[in-house]
PDB file of C-alpha atoms in Angstrom:
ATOM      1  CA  UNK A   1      21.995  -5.911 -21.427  1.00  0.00           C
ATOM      2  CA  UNK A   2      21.777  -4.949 -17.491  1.00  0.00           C
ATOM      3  CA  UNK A   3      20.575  -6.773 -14.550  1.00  0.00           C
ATOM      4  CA  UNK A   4      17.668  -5.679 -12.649  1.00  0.00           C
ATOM      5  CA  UNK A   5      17.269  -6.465  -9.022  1.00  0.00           C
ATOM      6  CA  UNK A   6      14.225  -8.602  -8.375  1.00  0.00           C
ATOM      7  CA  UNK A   7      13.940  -7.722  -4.643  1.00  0.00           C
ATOM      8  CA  UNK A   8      14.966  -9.143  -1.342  1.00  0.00           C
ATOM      9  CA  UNK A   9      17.654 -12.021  -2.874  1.00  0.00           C
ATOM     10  CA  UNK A  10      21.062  -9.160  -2.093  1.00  0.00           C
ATOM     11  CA  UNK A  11      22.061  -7.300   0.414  1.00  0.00           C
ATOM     12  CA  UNK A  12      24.824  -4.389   1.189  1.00  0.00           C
ATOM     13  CA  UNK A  13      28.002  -6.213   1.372  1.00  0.00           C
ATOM     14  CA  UNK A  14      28.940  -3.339   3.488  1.00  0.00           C
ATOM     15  CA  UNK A  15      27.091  -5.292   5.805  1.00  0.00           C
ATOM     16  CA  UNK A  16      28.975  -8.576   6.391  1.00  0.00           C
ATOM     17  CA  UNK A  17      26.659 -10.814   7.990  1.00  0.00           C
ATOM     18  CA  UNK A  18      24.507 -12.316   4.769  1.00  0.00           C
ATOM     19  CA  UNK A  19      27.577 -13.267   2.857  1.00  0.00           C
ATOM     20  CA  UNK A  20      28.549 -14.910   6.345  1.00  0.00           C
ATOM     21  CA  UNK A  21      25.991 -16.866   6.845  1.00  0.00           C
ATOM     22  CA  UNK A  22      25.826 -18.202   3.075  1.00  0.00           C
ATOM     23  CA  UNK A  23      29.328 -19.332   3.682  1.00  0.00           C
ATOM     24  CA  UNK A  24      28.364 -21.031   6.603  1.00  0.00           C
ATOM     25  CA  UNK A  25      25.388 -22.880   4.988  1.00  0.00           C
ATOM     26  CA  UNK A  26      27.791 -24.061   1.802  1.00  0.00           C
ATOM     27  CA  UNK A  27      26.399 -21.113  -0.735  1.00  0.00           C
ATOM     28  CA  UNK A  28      29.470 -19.158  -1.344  1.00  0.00           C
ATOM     29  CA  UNK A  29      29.902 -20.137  -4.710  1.00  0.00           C
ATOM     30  CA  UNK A  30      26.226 -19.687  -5.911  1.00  0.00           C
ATOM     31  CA  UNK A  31      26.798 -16.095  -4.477  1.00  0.00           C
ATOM     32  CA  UNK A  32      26.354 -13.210  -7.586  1.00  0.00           C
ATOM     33  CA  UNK A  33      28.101 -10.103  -6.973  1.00  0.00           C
ATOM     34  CA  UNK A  34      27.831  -6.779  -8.346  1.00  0.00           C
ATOM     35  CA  UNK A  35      29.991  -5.279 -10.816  1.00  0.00           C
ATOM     36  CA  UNK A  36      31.012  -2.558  -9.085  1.00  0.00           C
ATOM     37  CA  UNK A  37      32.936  -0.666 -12.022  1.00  0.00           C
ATOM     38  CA  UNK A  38      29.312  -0.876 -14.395  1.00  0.00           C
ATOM     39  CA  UNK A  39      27.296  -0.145 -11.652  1.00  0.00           C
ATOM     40  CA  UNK A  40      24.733   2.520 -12.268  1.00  0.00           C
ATOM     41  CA  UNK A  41      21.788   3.057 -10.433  1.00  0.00           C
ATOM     42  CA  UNK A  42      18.497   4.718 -11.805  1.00  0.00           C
ATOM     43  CA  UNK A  43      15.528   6.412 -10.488  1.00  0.00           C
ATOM     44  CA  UNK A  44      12.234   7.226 -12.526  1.00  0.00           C
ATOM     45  CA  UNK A  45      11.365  10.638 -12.987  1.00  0.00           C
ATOM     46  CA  UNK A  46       8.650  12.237 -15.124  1.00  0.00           C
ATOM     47  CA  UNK A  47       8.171   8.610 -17.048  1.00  0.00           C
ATOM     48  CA  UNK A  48      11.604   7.824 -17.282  1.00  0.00           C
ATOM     49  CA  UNK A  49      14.684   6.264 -16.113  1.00  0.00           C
ATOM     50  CA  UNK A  50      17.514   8.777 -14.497  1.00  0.00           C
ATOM     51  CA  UNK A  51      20.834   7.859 -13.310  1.00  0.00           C
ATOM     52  CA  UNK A  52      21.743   8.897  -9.649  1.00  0.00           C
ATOM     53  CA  UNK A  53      24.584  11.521  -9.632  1.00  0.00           C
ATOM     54  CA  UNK A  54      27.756   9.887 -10.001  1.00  0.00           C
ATOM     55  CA  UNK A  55      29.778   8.832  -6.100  1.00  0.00           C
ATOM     56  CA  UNK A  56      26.659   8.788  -4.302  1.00  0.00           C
ATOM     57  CA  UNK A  57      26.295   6.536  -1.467  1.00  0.00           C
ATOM     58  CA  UNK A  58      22.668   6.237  -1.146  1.00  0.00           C
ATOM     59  CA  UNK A  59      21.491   9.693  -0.692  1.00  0.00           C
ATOM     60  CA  UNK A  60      24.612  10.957   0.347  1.00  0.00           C
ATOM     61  CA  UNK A  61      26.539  12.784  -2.381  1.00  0.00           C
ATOM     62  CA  UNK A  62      30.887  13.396  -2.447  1.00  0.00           C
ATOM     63  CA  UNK A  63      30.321  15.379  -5.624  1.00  0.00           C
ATOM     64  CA  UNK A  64      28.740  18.850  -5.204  1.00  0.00           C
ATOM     65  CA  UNK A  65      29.044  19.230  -9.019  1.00  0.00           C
ATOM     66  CA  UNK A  66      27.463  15.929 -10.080  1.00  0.00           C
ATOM     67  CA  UNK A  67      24.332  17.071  -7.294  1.00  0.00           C
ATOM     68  CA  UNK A  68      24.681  20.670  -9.455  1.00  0.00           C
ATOM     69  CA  UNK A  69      24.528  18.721 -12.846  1.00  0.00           C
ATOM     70  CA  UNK A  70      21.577  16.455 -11.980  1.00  0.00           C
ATOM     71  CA  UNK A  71      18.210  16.778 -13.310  1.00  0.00           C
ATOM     72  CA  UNK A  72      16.704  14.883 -10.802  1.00  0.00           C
ATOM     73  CA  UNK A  73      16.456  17.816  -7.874  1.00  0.00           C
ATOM     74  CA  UNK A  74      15.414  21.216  -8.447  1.00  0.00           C
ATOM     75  CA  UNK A  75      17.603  24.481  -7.802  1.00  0.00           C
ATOM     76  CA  UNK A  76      15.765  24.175  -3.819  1.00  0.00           C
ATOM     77  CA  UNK A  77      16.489  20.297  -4.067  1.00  0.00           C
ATOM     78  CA  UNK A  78      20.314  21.012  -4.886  1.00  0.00           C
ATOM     79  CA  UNK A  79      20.806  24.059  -2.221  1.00  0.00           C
ATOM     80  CA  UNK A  80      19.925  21.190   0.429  1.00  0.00           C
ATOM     81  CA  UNK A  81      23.293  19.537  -0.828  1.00  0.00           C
ATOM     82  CA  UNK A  82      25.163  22.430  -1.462  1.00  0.00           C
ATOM     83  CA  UNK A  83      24.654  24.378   2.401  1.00  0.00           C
ATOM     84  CA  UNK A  84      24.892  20.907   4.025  1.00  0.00           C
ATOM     85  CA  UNK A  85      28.597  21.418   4.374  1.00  0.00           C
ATOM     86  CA  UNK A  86      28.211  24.576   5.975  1.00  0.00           C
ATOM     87  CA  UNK A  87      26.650  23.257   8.781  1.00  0.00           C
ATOM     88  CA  UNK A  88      28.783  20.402   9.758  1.00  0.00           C
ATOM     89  CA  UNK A  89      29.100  22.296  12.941  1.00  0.00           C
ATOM     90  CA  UNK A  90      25.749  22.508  13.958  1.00  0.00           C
ATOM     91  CA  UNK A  91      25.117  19.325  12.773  1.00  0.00           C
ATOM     92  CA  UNK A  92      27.412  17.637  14.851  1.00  0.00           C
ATOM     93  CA  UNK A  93      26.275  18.895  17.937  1.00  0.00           C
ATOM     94  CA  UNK A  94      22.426  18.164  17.153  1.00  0.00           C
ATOM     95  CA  UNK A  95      24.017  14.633  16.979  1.00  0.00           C
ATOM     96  CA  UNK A  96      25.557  14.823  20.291  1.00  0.00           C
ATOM     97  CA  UNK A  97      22.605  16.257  21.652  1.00  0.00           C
ATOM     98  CA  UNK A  98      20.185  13.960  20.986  1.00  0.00           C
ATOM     99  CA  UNK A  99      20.658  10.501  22.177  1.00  0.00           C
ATOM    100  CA  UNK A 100      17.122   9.208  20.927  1.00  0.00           C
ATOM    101  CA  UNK A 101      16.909   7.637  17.634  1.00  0.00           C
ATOM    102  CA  UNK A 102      14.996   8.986  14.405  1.00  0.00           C
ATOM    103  CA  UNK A 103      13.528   8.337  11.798  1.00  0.00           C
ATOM    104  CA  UNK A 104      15.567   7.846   8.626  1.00  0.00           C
ATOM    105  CA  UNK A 105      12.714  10.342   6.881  1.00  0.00           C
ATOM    106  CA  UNK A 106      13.848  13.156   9.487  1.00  0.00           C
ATOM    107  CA  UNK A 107      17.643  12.347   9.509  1.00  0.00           C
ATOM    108  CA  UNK A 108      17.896  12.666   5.666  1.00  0.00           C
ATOM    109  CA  UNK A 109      15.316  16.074   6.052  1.00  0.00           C
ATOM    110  CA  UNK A 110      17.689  17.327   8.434  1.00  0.00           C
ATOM    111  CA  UNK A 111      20.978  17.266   6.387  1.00  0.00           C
ATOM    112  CA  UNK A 112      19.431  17.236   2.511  1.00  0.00           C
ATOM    113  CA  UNK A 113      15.970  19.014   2.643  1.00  0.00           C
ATOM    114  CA  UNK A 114      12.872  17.384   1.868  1.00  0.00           C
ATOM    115  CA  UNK A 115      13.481  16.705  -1.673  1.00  0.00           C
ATOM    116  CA  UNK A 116      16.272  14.552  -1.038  1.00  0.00           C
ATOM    117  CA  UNK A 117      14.243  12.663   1.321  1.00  0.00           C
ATOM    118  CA  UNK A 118      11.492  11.797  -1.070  1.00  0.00           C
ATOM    119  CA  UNK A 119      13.141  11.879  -4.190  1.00  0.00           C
ATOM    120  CA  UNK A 120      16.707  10.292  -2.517  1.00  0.00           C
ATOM    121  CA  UNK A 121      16.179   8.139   0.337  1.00  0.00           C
ATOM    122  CA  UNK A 122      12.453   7.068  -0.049  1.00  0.00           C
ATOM    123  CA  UNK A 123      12.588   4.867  -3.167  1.00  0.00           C
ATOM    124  CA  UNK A 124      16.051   3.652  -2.669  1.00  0.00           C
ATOM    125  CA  UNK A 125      15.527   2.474   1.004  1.00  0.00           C
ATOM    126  CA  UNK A 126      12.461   1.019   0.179  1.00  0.00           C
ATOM    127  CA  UNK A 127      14.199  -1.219  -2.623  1.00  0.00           C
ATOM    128  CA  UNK A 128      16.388  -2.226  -0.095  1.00  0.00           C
ATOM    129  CA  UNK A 129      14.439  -2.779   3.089  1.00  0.00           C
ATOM    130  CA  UNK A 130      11.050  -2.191   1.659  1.00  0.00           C
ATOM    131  CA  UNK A 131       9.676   0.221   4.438  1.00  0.00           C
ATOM    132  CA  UNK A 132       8.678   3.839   4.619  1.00  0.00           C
ATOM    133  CA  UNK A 133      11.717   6.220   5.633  1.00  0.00           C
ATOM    134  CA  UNK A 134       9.199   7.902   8.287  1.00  0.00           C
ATOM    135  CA  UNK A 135       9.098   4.467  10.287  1.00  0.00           C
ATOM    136  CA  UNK A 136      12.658   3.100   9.670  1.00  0.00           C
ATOM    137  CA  UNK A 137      15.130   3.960  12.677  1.00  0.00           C
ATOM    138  CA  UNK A 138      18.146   5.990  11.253  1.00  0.00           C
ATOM    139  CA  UNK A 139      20.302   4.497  13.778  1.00  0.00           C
ATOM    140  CA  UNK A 140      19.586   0.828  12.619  1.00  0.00           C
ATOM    141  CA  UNK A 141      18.850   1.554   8.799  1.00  0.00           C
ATOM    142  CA  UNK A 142      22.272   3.579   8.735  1.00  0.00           C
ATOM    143  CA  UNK A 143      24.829   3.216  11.477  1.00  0.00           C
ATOM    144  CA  UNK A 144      27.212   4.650   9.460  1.00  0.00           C
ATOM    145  CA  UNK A 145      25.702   7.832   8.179  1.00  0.00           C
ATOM    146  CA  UNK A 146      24.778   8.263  12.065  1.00  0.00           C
ATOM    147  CA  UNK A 147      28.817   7.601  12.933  1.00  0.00           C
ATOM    148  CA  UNK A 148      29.702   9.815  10.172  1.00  0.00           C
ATOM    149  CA  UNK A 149      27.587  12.648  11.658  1.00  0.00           C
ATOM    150  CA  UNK A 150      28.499  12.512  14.991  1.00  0.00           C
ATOM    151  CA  UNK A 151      31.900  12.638  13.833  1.00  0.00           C
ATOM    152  CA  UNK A 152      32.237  15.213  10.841  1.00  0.00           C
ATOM    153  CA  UNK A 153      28.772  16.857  11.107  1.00  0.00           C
ATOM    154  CA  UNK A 154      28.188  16.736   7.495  1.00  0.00           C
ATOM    155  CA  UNK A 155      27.320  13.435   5.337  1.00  0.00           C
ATOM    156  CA  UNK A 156      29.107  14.956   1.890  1.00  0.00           C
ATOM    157  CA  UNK A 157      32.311  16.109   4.293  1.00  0.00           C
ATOM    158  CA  UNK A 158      32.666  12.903   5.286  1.00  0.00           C
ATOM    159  CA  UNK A 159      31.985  10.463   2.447  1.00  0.00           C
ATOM    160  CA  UNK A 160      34.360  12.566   0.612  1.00  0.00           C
ATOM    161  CA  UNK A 161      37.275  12.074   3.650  1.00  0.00           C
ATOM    162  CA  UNK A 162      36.377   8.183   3.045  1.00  0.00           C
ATOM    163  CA  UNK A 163      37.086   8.300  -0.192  1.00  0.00           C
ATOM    164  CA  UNK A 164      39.944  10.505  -0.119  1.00  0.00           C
ATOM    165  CA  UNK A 165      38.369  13.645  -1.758  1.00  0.00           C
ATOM    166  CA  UNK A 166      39.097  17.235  -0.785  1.00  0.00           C
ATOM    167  CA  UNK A 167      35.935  18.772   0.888  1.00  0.00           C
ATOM    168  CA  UNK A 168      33.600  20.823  -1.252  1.00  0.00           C
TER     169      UNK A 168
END
């Protein structure tokens, strides 16, 4: 009784331009869209099927205590989450510093630790664009994480100001 996702036929509706274009080209109404208040989203670890911590965006988490809770990170894994905050600061200017782009791999390594890359942002940006995080340009895959960290420094600081959560 759930749907999986067969590949490249969605798109992030964060991202306008897709739904725009099938309006355009008379496909609005054969448009299926998620069900945002049963969505769940899993990840396979050690054979099995793991659901992401709850109020991630991608590998972004606004819950410290869900991150805490989950059993897909180790205690190293979860410390990446837990001192991002701590380091908006530095963060922030690194972003300001550095007007080149990166890869998605090293922007996620830099905030979240290594673990988060691979066991985060790896298989869920590859279900969506289907490339490796090590070639995919952080400022193109994910504008908004690189608004958000220019702005607030850390990722968790300021998905949790867009949804209207104190900061952890």
């Amino acid at each position: 009784d759930f749907t999986v996702e067969l590949g490249p036929d969605g798109w992030m509706s964060e991202k306008p331009w897709a739904s725009q274009l099938a309006e355009e080209l008379g496909l609005a109404d054969d448009l299926v869209t998620s069900n945002d208040e049963q969505k769940k989203t899993y990840l396979l670890k050690d054979g099995g099927l793991t659901p992401l911590p709850q109020d991630m965006r991608l590998m972004v988490a606004s819950d410290l205590d869900a991150i805490r809770d989950s059993p897909l990170l180790s205690d190293a894994g979860k410390q990446g989450y837990i001192s991002e905050p701590g380091r908006a600061r530095e963060l922030r200017l690194l972003a300001l510093s550095q007007p080149e782009d990166i890869s998605v791999g090293e922007f996620v390594r830099r905030h979240f630790g290594e673990e988060a890359t691979r066991t985060f942002a790896a298989p869920l940006l590859a279900g969506i664009f289907g490339g490796d995080v090590e070639r995919l340009s952080a400022h193109a895959i994910l504008p908004q994480f690189c608004a958000w960290e220019k702005e607030y420094g850390s990722l968790v600081h300021a998905l949790q100001s867009t949804l209207g959560k104190q900061p952890s």
